[in-house]
JSON list of C-alpha atoms in Angstrom, two decimals:
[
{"chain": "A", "resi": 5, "resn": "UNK", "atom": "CA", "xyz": [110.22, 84.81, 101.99]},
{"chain": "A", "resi": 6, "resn": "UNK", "atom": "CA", "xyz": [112.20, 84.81, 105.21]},
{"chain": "A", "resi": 7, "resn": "UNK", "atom": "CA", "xyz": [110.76, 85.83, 108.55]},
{"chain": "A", "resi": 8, "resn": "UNK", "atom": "CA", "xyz": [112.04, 88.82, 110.47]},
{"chain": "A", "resi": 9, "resn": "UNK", "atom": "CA", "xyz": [110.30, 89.06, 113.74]},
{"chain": "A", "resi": 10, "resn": "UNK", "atom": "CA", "xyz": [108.34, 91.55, 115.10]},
{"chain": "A", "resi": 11, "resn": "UNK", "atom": "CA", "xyz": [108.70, 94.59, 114.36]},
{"chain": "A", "resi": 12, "resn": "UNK", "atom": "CA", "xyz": [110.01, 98.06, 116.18]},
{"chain": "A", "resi": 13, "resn": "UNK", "atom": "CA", "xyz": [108.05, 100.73, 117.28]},
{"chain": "A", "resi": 14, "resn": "UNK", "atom": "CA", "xyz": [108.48, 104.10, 119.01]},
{"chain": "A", "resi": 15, "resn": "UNK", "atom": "CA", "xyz": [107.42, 104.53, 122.63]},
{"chain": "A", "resi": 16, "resn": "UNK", "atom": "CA", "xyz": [107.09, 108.15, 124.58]},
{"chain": "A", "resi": 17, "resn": "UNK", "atom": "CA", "xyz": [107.56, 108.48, 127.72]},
{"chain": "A", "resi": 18, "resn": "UNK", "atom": "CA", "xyz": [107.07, 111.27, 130.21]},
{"chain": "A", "resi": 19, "resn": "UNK", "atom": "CA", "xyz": [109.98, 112.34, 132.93]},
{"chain": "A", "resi": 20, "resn": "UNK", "atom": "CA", "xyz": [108.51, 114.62, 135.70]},
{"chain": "A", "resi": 21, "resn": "UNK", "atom": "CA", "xyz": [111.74, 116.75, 135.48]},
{"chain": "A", "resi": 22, "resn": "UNK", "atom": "CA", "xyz": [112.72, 116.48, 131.96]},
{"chain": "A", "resi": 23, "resn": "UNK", "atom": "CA", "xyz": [109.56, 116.11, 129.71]},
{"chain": "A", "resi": 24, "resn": "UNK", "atom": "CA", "xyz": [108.82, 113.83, 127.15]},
{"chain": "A", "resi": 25, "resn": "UNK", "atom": "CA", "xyz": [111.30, 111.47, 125.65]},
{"chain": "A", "resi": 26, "resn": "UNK", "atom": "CA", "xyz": [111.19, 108.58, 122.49]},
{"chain": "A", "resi": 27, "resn": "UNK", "atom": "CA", "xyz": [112.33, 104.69, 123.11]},
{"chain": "A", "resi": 28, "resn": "UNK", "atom": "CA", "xyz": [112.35, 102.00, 120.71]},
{"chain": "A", "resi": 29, "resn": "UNK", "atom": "CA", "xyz": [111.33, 98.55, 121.89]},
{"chain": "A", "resi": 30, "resn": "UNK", "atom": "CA", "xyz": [109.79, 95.65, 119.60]},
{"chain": "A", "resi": 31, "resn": "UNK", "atom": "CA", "xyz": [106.30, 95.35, 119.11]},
{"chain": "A", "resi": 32, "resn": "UNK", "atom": "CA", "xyz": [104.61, 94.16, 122.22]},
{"chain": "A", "resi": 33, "resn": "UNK", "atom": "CA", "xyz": [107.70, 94.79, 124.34]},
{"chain": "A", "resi": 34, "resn": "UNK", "atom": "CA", "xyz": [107.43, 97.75, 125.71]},
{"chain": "A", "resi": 35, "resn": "UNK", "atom": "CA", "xyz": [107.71, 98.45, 129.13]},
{"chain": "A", "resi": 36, "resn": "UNK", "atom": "CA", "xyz": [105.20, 100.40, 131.53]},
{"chain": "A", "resi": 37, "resn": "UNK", "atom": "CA", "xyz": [108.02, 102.69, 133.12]},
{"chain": "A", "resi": 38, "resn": "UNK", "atom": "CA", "xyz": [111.34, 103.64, 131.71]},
{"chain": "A", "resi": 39, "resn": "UNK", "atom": "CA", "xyz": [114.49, 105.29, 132.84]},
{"chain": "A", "resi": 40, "resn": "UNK", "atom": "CA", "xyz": [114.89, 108.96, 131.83]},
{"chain": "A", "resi": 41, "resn": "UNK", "atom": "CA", "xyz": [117.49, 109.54, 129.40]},
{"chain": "A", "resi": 42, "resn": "UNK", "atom": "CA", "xyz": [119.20, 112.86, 131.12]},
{"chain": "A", "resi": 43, "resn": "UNK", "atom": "CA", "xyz": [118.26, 112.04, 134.77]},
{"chain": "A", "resi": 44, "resn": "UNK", "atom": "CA", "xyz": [118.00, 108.34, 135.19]},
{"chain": "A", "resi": 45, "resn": "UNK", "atom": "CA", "xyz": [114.81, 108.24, 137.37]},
{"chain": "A", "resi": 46, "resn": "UNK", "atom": "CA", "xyz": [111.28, 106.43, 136.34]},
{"chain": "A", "resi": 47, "resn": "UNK", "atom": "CA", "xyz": [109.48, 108.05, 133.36]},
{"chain": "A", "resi": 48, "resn": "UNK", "atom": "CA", "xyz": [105.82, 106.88, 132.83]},
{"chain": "A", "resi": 49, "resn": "UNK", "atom": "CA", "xyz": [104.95, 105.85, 129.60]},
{"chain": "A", "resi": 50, "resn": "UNK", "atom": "CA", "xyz": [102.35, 108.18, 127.45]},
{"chain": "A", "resi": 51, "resn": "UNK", "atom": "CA", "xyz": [100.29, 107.13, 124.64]},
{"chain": "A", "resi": 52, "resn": "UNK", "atom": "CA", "xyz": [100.18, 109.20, 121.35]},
{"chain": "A", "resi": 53, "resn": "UNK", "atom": "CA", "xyz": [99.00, 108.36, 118.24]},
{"chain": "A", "resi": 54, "resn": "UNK", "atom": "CA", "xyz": [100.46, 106.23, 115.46]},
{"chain": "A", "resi": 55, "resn": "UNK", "atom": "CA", "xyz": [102.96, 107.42, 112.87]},
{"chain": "A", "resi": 56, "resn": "UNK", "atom": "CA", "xyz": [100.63, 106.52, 109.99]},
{"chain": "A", "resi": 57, "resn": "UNK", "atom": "CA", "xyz": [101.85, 107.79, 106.58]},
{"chain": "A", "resi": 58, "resn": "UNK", "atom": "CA", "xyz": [99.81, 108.06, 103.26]},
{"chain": "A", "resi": 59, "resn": "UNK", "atom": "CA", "xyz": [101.66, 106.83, 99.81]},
{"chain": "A", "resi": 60, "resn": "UNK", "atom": "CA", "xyz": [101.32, 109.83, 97.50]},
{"chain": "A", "resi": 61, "resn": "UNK", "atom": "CA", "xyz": [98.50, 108.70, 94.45]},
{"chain": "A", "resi": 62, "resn": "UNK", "atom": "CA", "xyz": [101.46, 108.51, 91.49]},
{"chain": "A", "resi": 63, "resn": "UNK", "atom": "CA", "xyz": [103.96, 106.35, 93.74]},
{"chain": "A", "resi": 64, "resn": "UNK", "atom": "CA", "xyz": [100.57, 104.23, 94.60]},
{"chain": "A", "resi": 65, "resn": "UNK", "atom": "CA", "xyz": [99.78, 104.04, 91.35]},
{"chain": "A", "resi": 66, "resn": "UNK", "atom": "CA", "xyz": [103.20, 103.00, 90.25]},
{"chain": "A", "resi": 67, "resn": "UNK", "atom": "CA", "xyz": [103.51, 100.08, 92.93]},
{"chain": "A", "resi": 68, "resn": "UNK", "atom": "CA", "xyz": [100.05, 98.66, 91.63]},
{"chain": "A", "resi": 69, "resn": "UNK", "atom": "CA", "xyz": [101.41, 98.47, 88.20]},
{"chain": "A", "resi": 70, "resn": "UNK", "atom": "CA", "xyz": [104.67, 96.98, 89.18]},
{"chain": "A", "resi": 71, "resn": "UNK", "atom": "CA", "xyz": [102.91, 94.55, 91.10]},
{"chain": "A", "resi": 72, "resn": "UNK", "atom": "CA", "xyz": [100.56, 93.86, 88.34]},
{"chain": "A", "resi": 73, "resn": "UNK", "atom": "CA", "xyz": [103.06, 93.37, 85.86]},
{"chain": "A", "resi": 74, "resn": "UNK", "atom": "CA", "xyz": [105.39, 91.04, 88.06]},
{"chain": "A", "resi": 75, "resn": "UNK", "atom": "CA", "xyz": [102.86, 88.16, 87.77]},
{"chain": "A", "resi": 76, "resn": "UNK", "atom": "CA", "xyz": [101.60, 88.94, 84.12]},
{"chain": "A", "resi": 77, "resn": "UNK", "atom": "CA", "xyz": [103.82, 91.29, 82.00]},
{"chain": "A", "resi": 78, "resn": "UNK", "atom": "CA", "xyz": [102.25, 92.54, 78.94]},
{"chain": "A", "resi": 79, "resn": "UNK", "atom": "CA", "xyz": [103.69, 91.58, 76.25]},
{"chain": "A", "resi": 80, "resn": "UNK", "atom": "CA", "xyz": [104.80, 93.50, 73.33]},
{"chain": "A", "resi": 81, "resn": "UNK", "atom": "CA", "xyz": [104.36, 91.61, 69.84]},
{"chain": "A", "resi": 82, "resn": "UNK", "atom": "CA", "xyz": [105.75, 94.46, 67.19]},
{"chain": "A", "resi": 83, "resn": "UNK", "atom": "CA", "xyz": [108.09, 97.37, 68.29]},
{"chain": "A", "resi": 84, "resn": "UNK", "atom": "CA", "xyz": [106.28, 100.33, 68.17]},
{"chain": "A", "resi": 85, "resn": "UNK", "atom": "CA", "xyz": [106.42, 102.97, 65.47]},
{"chain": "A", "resi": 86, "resn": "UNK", "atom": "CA", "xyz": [108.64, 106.17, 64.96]},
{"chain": "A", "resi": 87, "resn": "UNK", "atom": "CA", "xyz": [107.13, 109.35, 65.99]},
{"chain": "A", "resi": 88, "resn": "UNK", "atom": "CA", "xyz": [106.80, 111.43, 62.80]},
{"chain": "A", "resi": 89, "resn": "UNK", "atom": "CA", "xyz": [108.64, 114.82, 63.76]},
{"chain": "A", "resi": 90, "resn": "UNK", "atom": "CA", "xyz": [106.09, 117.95, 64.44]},
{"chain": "A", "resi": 91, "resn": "UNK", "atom": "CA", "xyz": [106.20, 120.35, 61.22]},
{"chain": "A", "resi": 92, "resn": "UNK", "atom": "CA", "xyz": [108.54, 123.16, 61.45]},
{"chain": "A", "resi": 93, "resn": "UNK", "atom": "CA", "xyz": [106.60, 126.49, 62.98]},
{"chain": "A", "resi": 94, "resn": "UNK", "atom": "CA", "xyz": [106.41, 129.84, 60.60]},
{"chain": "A", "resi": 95, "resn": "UNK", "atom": "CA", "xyz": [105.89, 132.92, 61.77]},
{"chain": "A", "resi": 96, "resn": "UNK", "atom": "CA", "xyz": [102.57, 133.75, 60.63]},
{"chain": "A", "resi": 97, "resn": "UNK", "atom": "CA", "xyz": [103.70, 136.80, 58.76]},
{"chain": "A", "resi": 98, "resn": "UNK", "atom": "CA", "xyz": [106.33, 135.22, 56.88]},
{"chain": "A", "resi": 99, "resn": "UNK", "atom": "CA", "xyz": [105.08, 133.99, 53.92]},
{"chain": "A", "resi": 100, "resn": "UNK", "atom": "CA", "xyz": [103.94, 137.54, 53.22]},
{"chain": "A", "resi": 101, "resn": "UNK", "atom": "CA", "xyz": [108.15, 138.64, 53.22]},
{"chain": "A", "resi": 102, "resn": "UNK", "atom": "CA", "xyz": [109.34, 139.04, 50.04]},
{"chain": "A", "resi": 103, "resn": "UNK", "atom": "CA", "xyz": [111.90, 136.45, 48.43]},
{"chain": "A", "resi": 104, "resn": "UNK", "atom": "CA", "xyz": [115.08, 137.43, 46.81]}
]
């Protein structure tokens, strides 16, 4: 496994004359006052709260089995059997029809 770094993360910032604007800097790298994108003069920096996502419970699910199965597969020792085909359905009246 190869190391990337530290990671990036999304800073806001306020402008008096513009409002509030998004920067990306690297973890731990951010800096207290930034320029303002449409004006150029200091913006202050605001805190907000995290992006934090939840993983939907099937796509969880599915992850924990996939990492489950990476370090021991199950193993399959006979190939599995056919499915017998469902009966064909009948009206209920029609064995009541006559027959030529």
């Amino acid at each position: 496994m190869t190391s990337r770094g530290p990671g990036v993360a999304t800073y806001e910032y306020r402008c008096a004359g513009h409002g509030d604007f998004a920067v990306r800097y690297p973890i731990g790298e951010a800096v207290a006052v930034a320029p303002c994108p449409a004006c150029g003069s200091d913006a202050v920096r605001v805190f907000s709260a995290p992006l934090l996502t939840r993983t939907s419970r099937p796509l969880a699910a599915a992850i924990e089995r996939s990492e489950r199965s990476a370090e021991a597969p199950e193993v399959v020792s006979a190939v599995p059997g056919r499915r017998r085909a469902a009966p064909p359905r009948v009206a209920p009246g029609r064995p009541r029809l006559p027959r030529p």
